[in-house]
Coordinates of C-alpha atoms and ligand atoms in Angstrom, one line a residue:
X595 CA -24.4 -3.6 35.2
X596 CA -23.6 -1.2 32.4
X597 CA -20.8 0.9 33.3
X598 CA -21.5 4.5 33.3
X599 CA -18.9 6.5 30.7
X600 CA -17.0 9.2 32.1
X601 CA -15.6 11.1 29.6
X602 CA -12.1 12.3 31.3
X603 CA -11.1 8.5 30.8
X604 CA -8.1 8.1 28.7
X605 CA -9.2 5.9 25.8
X606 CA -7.0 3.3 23.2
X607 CA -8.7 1.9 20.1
X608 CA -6.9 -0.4 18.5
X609 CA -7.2 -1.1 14.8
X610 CA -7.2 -4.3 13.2
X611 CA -9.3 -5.7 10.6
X612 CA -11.7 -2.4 11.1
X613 CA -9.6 -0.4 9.2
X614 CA -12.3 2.9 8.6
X615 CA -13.8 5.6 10.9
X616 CA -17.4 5.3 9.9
X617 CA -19.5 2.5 11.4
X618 CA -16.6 0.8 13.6
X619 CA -18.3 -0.5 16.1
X620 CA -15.1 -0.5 18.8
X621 CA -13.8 3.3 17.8
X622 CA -17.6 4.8 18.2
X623 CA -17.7 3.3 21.9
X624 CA -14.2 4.2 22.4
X625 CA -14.8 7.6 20.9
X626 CA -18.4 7.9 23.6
X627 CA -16.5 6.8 26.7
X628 CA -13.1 8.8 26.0
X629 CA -12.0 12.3 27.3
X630 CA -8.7 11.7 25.1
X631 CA -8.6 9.0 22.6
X632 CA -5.7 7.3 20.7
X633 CA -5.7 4.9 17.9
X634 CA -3.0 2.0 17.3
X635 CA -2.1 -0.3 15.1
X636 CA 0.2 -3.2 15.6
X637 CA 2.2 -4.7 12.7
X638 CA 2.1 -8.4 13.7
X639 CA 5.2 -10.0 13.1
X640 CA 3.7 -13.8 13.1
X641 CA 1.0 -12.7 10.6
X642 CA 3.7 -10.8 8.2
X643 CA 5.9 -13.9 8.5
X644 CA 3.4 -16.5 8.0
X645 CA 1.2 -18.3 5.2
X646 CA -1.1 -15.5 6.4
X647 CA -0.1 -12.6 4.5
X648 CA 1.1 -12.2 0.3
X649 CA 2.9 -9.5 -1.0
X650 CA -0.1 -8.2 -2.3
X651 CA -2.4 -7.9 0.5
X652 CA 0.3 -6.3 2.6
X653 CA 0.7 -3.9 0.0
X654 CA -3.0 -3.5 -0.2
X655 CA -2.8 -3.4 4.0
X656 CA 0.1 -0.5 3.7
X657 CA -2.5 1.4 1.4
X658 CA -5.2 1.1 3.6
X659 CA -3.1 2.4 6.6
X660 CA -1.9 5.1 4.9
X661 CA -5.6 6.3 4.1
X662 CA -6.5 6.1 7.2
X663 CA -4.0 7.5 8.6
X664 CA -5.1 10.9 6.3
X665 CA -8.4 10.3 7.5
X666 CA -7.7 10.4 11.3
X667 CA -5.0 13.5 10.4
X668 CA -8.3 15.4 9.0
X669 CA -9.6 14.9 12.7
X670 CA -6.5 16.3 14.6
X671 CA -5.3 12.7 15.4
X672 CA -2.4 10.7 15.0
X673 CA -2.2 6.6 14.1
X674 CA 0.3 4.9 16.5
X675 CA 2.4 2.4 14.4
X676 CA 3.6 -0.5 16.4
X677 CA 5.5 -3.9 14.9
X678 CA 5.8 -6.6 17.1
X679 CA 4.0 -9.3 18.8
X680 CA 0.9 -7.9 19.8
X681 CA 0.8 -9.2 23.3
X682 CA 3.5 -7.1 23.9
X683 CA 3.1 -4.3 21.9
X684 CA -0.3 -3.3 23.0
X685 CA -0.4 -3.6 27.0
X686 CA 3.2 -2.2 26.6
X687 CA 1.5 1.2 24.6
X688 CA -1.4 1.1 27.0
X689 CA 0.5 1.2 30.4
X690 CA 3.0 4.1 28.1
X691 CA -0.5 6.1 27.5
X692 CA -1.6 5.3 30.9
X693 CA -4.8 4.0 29.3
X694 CA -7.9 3.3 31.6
X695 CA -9.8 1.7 28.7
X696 CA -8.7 -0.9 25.7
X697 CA -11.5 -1.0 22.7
X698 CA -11.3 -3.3 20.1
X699 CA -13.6 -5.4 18.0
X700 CA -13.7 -8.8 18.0
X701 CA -12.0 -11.5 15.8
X702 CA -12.9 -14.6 15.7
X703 CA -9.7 -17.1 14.4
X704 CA -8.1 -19.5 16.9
X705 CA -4.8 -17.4 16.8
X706 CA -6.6 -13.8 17.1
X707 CA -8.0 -15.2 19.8
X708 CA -4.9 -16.7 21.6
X709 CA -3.5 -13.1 20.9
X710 CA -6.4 -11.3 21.9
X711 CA -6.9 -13.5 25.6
X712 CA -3.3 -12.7 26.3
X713 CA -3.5 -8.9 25.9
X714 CA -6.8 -8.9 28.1
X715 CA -5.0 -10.9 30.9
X716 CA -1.7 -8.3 30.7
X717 CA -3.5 -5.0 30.6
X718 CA -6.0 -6.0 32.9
X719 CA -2.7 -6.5 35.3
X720 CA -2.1 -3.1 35.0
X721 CA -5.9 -2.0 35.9
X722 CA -7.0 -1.2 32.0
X723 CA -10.3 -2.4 31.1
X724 CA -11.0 -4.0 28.0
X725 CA -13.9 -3.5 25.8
X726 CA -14.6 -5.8 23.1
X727 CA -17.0 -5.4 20.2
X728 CA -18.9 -7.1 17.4
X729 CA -18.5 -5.5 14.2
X730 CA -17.5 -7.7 11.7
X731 CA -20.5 -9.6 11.0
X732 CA -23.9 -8.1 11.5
X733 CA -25.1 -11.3 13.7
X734 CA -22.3 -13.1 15.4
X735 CA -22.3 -17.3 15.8
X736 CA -23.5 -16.7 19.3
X737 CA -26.7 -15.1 18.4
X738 CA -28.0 -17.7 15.7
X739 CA -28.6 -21.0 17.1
X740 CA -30.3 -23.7 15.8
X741 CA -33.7 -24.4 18.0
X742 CA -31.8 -27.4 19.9
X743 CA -29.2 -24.3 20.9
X744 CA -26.4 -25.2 18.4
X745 CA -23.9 -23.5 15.8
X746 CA -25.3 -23.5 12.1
X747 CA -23.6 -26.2 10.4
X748 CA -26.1 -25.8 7.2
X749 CA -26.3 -22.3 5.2
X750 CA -29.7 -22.4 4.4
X751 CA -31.2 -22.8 7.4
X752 CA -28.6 -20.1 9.1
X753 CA -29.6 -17.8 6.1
X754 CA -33.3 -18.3 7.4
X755 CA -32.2 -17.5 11.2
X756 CA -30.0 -14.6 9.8
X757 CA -33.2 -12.9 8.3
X758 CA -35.4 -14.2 11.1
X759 CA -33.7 -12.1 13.3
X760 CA -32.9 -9.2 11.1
X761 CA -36.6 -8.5 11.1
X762 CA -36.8 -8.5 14.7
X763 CA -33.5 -6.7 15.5
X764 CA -31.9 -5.4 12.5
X765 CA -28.3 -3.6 13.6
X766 CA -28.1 0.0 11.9
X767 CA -25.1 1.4 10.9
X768 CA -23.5 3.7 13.8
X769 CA -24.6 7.8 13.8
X770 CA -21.6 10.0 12.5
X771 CA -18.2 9.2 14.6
X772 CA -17.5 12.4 17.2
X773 CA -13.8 12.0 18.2
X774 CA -12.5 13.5 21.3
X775 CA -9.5 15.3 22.1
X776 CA -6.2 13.1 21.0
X777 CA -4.0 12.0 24.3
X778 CA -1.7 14.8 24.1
X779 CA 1.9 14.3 22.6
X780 CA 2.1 11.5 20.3
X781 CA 3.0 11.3 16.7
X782 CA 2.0 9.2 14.1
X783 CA 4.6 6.7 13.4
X784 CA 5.8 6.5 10.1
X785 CA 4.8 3.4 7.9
X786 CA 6.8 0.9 6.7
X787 CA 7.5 0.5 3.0
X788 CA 6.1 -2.9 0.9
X789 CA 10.1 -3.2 0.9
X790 CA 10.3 -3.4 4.4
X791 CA 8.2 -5.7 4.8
X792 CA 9.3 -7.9 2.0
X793 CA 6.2 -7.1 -0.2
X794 CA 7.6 -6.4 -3.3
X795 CA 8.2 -8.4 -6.3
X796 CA 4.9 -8.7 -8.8
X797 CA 3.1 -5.8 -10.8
X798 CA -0.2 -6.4 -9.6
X799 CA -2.3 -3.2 -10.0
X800 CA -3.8 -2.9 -6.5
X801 CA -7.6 -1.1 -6.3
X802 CA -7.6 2.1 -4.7
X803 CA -7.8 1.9 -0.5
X804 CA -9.7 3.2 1.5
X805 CA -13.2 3.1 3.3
X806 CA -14.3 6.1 0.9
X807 CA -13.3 4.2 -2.0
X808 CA -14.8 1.3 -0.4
X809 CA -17.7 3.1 -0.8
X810 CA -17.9 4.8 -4.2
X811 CA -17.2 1.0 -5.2
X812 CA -20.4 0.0 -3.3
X813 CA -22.5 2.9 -4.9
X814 CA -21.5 1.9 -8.2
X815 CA -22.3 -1.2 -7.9
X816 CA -25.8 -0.4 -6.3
X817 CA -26.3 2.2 -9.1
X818 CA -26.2 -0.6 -12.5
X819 CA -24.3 -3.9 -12.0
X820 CA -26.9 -5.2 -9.0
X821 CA -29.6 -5.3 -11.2
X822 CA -28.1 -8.3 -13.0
X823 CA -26.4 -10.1 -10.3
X824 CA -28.5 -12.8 -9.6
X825 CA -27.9 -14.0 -13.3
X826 CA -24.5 -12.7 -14.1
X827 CA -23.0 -12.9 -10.8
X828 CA -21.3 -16.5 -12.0
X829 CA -19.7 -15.2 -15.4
X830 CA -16.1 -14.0 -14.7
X831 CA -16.3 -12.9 -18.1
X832 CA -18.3 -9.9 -17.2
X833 CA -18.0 -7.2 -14.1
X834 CA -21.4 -8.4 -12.5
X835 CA -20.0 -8.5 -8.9
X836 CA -19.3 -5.4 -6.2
X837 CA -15.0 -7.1 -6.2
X838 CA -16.3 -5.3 -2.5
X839 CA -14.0 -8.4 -0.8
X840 CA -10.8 -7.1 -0.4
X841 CA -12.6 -3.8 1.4
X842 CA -14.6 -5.8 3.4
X843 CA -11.5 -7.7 4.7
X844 CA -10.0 -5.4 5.6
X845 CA -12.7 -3.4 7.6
X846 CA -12.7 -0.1 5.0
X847 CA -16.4 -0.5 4.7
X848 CA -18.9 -2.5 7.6
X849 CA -21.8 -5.0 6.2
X850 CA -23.7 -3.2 8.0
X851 CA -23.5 -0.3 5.9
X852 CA -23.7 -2.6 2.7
X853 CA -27.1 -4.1 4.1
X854 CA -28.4 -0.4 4.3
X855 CA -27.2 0.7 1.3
X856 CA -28.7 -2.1 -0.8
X857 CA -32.3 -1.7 1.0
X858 CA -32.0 2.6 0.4
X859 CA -31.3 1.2 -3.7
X860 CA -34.2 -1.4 -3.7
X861 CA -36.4 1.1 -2.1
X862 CA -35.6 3.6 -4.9
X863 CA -35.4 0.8 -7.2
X864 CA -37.8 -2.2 -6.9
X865 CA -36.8 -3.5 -10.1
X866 CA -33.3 -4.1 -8.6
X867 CA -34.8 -6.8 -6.0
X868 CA -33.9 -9.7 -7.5
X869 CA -30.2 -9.4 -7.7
X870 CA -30.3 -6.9 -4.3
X871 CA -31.6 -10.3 -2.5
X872 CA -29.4 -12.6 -3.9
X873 CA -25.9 -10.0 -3.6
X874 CA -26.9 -9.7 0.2
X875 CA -27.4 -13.7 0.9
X876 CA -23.7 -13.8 -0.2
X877 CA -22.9 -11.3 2.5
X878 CA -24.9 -14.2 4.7
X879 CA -22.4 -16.5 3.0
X880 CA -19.6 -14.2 4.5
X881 CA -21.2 -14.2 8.1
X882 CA -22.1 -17.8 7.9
X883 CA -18.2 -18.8 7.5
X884 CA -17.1 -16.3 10.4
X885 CA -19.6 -18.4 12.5
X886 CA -18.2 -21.8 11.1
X887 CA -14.8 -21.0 12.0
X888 CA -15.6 -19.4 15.6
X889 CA -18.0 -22.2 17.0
X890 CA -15.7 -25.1 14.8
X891 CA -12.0 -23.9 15.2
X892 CA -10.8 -27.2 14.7
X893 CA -11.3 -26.3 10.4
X894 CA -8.2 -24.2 10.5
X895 CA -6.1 -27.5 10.0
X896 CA -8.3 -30.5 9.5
X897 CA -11.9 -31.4 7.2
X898 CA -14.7 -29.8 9.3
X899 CA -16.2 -33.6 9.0
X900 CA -13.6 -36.1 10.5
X901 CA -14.4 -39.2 8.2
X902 CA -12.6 -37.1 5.4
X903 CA -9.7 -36.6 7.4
X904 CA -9.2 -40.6 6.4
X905 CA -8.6 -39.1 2.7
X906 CA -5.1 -39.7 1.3
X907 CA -3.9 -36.9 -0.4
X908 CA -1.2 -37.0 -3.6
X909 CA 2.1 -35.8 -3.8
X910 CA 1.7 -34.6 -6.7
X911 CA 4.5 -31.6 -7.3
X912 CA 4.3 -31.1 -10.9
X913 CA 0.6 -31.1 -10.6
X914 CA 0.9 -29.0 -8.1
X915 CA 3.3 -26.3 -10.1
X916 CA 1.3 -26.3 -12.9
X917 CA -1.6 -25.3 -11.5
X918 CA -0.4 -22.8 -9.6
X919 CA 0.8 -21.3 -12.8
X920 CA -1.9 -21.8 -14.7
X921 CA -0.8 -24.3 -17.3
X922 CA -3.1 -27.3 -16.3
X923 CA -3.8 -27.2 -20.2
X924 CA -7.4 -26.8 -19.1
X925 CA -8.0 -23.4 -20.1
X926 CA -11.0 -22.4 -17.6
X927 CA -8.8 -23.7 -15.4
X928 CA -5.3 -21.7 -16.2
X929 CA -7.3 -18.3 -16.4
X930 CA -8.5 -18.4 -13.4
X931 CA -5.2 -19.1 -12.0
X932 CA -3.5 -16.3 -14.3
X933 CA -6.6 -14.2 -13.2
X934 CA -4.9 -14.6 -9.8
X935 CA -1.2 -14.4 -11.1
X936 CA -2.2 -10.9 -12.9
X937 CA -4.8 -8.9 -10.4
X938 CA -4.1 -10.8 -6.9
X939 CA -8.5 -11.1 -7.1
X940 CA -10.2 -14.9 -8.8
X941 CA -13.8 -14.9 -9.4
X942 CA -15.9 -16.9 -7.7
X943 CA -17.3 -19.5 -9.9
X944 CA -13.5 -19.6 -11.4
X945 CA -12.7 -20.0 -7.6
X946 CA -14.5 -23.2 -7.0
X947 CA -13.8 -24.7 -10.4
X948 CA -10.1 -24.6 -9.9
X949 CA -10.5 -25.9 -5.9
X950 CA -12.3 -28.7 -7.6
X951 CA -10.0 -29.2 -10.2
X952 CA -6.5 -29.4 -7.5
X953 CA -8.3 -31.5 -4.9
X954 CA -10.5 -33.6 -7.1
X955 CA -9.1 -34.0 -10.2
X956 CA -5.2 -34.0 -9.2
X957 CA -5.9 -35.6 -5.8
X958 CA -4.0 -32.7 -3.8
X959 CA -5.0 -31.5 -0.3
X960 CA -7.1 -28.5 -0.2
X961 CA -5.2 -27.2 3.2
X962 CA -2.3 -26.5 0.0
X963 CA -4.8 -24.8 -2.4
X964 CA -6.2 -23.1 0.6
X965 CA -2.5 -22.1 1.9
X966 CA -1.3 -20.7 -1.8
X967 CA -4.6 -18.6 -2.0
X968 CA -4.3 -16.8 1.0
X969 CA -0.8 -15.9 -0.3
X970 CA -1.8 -14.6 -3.5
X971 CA -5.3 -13.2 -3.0
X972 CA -5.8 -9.2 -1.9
X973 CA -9.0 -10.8 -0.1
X974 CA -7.1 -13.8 1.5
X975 CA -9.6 -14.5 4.9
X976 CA -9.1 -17.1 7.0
X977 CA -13.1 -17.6 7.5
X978 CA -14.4 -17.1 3.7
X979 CA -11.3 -18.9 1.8
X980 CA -11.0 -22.2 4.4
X981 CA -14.9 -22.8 3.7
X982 CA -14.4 -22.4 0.0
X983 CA -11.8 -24.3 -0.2
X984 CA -13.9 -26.7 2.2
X985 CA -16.8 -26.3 0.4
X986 CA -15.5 -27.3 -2.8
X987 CA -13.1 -30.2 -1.6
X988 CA -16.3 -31.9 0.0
X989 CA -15.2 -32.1 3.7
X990 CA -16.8 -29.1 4.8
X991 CA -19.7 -28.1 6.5
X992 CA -22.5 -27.7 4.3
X993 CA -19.8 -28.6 1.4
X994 CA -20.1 -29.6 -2.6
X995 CA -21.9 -33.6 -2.3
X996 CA -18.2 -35.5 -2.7
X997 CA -19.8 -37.0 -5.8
X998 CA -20.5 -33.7 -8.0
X999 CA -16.9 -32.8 -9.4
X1000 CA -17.1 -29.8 -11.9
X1001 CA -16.0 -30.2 -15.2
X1002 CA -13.6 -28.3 -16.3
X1003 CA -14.8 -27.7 -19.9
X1004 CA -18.2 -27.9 -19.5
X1005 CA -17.8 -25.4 -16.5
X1006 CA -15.9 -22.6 -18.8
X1007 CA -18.3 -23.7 -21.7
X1008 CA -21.1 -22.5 -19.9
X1009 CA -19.7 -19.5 -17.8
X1010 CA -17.8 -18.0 -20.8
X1011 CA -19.8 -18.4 -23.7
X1012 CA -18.0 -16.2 -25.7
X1013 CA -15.0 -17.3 -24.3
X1014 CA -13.8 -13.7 -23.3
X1015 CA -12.4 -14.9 -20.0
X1016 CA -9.8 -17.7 -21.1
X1017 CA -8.8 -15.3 -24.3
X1018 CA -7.9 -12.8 -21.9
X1019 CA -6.0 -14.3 -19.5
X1020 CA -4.7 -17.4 -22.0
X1021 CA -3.4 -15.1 -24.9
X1022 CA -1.9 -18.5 -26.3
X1023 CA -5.7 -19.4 -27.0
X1024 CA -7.1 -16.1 -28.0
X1025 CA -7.0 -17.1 -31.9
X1026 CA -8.5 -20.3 -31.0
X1027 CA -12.1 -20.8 -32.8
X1028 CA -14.7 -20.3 -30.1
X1029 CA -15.1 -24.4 -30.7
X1030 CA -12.0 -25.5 -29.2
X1031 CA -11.5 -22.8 -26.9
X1032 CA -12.1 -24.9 -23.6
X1033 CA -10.8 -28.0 -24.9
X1034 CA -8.0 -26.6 -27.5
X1035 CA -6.5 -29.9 -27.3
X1036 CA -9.0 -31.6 -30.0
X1037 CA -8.6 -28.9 -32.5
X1038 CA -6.8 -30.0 -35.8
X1039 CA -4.2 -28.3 -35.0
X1040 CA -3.7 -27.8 -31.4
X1041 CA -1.9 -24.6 -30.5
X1042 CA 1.8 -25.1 -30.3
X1043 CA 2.5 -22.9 -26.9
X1044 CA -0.4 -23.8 -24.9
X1045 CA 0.1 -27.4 -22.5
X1046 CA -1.8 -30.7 -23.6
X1047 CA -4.0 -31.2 -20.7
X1048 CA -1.9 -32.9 -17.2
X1049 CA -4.8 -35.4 -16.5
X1050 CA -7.5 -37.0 -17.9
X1051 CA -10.5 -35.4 -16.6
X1052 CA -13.3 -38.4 -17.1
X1053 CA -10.0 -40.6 -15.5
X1054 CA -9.5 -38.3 -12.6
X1055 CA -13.8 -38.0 -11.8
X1056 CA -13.8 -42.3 -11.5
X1057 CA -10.7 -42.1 -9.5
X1058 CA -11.8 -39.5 -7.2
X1059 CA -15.5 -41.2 -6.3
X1060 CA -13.2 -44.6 -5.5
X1061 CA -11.5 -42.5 -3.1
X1062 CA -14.6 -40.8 -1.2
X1063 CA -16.6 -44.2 -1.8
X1064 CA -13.5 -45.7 0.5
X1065 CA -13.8 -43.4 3.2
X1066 CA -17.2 -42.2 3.7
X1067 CA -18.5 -43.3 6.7
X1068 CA -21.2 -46.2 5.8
X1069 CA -24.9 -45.1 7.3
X1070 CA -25.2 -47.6 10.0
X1071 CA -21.8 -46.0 11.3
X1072 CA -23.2 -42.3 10.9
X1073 CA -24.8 -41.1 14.1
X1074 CA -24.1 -39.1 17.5
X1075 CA -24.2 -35.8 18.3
X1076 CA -23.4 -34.2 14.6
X1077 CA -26.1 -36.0 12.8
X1078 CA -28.9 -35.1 15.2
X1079 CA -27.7 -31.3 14.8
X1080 CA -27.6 -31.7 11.4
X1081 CA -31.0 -33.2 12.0
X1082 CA -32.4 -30.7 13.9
X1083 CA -30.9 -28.0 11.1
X1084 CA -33.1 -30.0 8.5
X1085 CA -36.2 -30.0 10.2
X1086 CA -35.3 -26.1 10.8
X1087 CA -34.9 -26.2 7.3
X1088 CA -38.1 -27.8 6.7
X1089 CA -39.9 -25.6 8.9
X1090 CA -38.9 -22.7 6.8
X1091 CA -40.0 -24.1 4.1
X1092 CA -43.3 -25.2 4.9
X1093 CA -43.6 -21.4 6.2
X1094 CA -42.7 -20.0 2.6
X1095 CA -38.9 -18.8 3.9
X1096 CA -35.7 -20.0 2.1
X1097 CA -37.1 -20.9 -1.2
X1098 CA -33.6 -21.9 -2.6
X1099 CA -31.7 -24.2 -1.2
X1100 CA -28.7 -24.4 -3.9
X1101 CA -25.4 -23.8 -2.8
X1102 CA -24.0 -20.8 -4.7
Ligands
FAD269 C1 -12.1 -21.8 -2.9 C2 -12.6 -20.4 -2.5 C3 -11.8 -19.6 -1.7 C4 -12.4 -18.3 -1.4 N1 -11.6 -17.5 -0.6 C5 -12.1 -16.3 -0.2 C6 -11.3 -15.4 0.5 O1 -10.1 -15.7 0.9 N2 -11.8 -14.2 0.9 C7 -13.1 -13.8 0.5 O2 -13.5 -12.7 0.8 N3 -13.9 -14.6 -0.2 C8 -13.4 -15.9 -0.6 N4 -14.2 -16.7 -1.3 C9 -15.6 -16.3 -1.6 C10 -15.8 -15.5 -2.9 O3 -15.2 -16.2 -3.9 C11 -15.4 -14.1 -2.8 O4 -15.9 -13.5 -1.6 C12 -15.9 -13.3 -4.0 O5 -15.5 -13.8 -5.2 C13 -15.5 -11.8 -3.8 O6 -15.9 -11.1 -5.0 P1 -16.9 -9.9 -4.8 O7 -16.5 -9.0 -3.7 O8 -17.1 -9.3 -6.2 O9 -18.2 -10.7 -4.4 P2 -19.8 -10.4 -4.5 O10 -20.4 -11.4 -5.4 O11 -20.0 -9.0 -4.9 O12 -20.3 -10.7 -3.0 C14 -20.3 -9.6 -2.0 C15 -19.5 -10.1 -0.8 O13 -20.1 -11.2 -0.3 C16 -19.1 -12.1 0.3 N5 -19.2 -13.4 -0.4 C17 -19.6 -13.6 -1.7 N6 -19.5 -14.9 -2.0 C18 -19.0 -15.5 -0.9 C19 -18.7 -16.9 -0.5 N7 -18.9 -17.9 -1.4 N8 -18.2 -17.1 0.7 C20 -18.0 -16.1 1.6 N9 -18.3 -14.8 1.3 C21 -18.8 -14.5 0.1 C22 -17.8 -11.4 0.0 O14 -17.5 -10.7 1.2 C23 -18.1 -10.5 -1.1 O15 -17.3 -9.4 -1.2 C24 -13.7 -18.0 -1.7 C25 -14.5 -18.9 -2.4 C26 -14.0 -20.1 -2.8 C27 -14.8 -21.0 -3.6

């Protein structure tokens, strides 16, 4: 039975990866049930200690509190600031407010949901209900199945579900927010500085925060750069993608508003279709890795498909230095990274040619890629960046074949032509002649302060097939329960495809 609101209920929302007033899902119920209403926030000591958090996203998360924090004072409310462990913090501030009701929106990592089951069990000791909401994604893993009733483990067909049920039941963005009174006598905390947190230390030029620049960055992206996503979208030389990431991680703008916004532009536009289609199926990409990780937890430490777990890994520490600061001497390779070094944001295509490159062609764990990204990215999410890593490493779900390894050269060859990319993150190259740009090492005269490349790449490609050869599982040996669902996803797949639906099947 629904509960019926009654709005003299004293209401707490608490903020977490929802950081906006428009469209949040938790804060519009809160907001429709309360008679007073207080928003928190709970710095999380675990997360600010652990691999989970760079200086440059906490900086980016102190500029995104502080905006909202205007946004809720324009409104007559304050943001509580809490820092602590959660499972404290918030039953503590709820029993403090004398809360009826607990709103939040859900999260779907094993350790937010450890955190989140032990705040339901102590506030619901002291009588408060708890409300929680889906916002993140516009479908969550539980409402797309495969026919035989199981999570997705194949984008395609999940895509094809996803859109299957956006035509029957597409989720709208919420009407404007109505606040109610604030609970009476409480301040907004003051924030922390990047110092206090230990969040200083680099010069990276972080983009403006905030859901309404969230959104001018999704309007201008509808308004030009749309219309040639679906070819430009995989050339980090030019500005062809939304860089919308390190909003939507953070909550400042829904995908639910993105998914209207782009079908208001192709209904003004129809020319913009193409790359429209293709910018939202990466969205999909977004949802499809918050479903991996909710129904397949078990990915936050070990290869989504257990025979790679067999894989022996190198200890490889000047390999691994190198490429963390960009001097692999492959120089597709080492802007990327610098591209990371510089603006705390990596492309995608430059993304998963340098995942490829550290677990393929130097042999190392992707769990230590995946670890040093999530440190150094503004957009660093546990969902998206442990399926690309995933992905590209081969073990994953619906991951990279383990026998196509990118090349490094011919990868930068054919996504920066002009080689704009590498001379502006590799100034050491940027007299090189346009010939020997991605392989600067068979010039005449190689460049005297630029690294002869660490491995041989044609080496490294035989070396790495041995080592998947050895450990794939042989196909009398492949069976049970995974390949029928995988099964079952195929002739999903198949279905669509006889019916017209999911045309392309390529990865990325
Ligand atoms: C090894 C690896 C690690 C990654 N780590 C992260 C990460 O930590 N955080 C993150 O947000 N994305 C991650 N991605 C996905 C992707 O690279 C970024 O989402 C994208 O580059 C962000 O730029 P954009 O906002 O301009 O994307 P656009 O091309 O404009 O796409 C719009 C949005 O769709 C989503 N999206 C696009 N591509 C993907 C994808 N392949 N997987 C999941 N979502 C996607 C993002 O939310 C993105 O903001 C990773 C990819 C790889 C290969």
């Amino acid at each position: 039975m629904i509960p019926v609101p009654t709005r003299s209920q004293r209401v707490v929302h608490w903020f977490r990866n929802d950081l906006r007033l428009r469209d949040n899902r938790a804060l519009s119920a809160a907001a429709a049930r309360a008679g007073e209403l207080v928003a928190l926030f709970v710095f999380d000591d675990r997360l600010l200690a652990g691999d989970g958090a760079g200086a440059p996203r906490i900086r980016f998360l102190l500029a995104s509190l502080e905006r909202l924090r205007a946004d809720l004072a324009t409104r007559g409310h304050p943001l509580v600031l809490r820092r602590g462990d959660p499972a404290r913090e918030v039953p503590a501030f709820a029993r403090a407010v004398k809360a009826d009701e607990l709103h939040w929106n859900a999260d779907y990592g094993p350790y937010a949901r450890r955190r989140d089951a032990a705040v339901r069990s102590a506030v619901s000791r002291d009588g408060v209900a708890v409300r929680e909401h889906k916002d993140r994604v516009v479908y969550s893993e539980a409402e797309l199945r495969t026919q035989g009733g199981d999570a997705f483990r194949v984008y395609s067909p999940f895509r094809n579900a996803w859109w299957r049920r956006w035509a029957e039941a597409p989720e709208r963005p919420e009407g404007p927010l109505r606040l109610p009174k604030p609970v009476p006598a409480i301040q907004s905390g003051s924030l922390p500085t990047a110092a206090e947190l230990d969040a200083e230390g680099d010069s990276i030029e972080l983009p403006t925060a905030g859901e309404a620049a969230a959104r001018r960055r999704l309007d201008a992206f509808l308004d030009g750069p749309v219309e040639r996503y679906a070819d430009g979208r995989d050339r980090p030389d030019l500005d062809a993608t939304s860089r919308l990431s390190p909003y939507l991680r953070l909550g400042a703008i829904s995908p639910r508003v993105c998914f209207e916004r782009a079908f208001a532009a192709e209904r003004e536009r129809p020319r913009m279709r193409p790359g429209l289609r293709k910018w939202l199926d990466e969205l999909i990409w977004r949802e499809f890795y918050v479903a991996v990780l909710a129904a397949h937890p078990h990915v936050v430490t070990r290869s989504f498909r257990p025979e790679f777990d067999a894989l022996r890994w190198e200890e490889d520490e000047a390999g691994f230095r190198a490429w963390c600061e960009g001097r692999t001497g492959y120089p597709f390779v080492d802007a990327a990274m610098r591209q990371l070094a510089q603006t705390g944001w990596m492309h995608n295509r430059a993304r998963m040619v340098v995942a490829s490159f550290l677990t393929k062609d130097l042999g190392i764990d992707w769990r230590r890629g995946e670890r040093f990204f999530q440190s150094r990215l503004i957009d660093g999410d546990l969902a998206s960046n442990n399926g690309g890593w995933q992905w590209a490493a081969s073990t994953g779900t619906d991951a990279q074949p383990w026998f196509r390894i990118f090349d490094p050269v011919t990868q930068g060859e054919r996504f920066d032509p002009e080689g704009a990319y590498v001379r502006r993150f590799v100034p050491e190259l940027s007299g090189s002649p346009d010939r020997y740009l991605q392989r600067p090492w068979e010039a005449p005269t190689p460049p005297r302060d630029y690294p002869a490349p660490i491995v041989d790449h044609a080496e490294r490609r035989a070396w790495t097939l041995r080592r998947f050869e050895a450990v794939r599982p042989a196909p009398a040996a492949r069976g049970g329960r995974a390949t029928r669902n995988r099964e079952q996803e195929s002739r999903d797949g198949a279905t669509d495809r006889r019916r017209g639906r999911g045309k392309n099947l390529e990865l990325f």
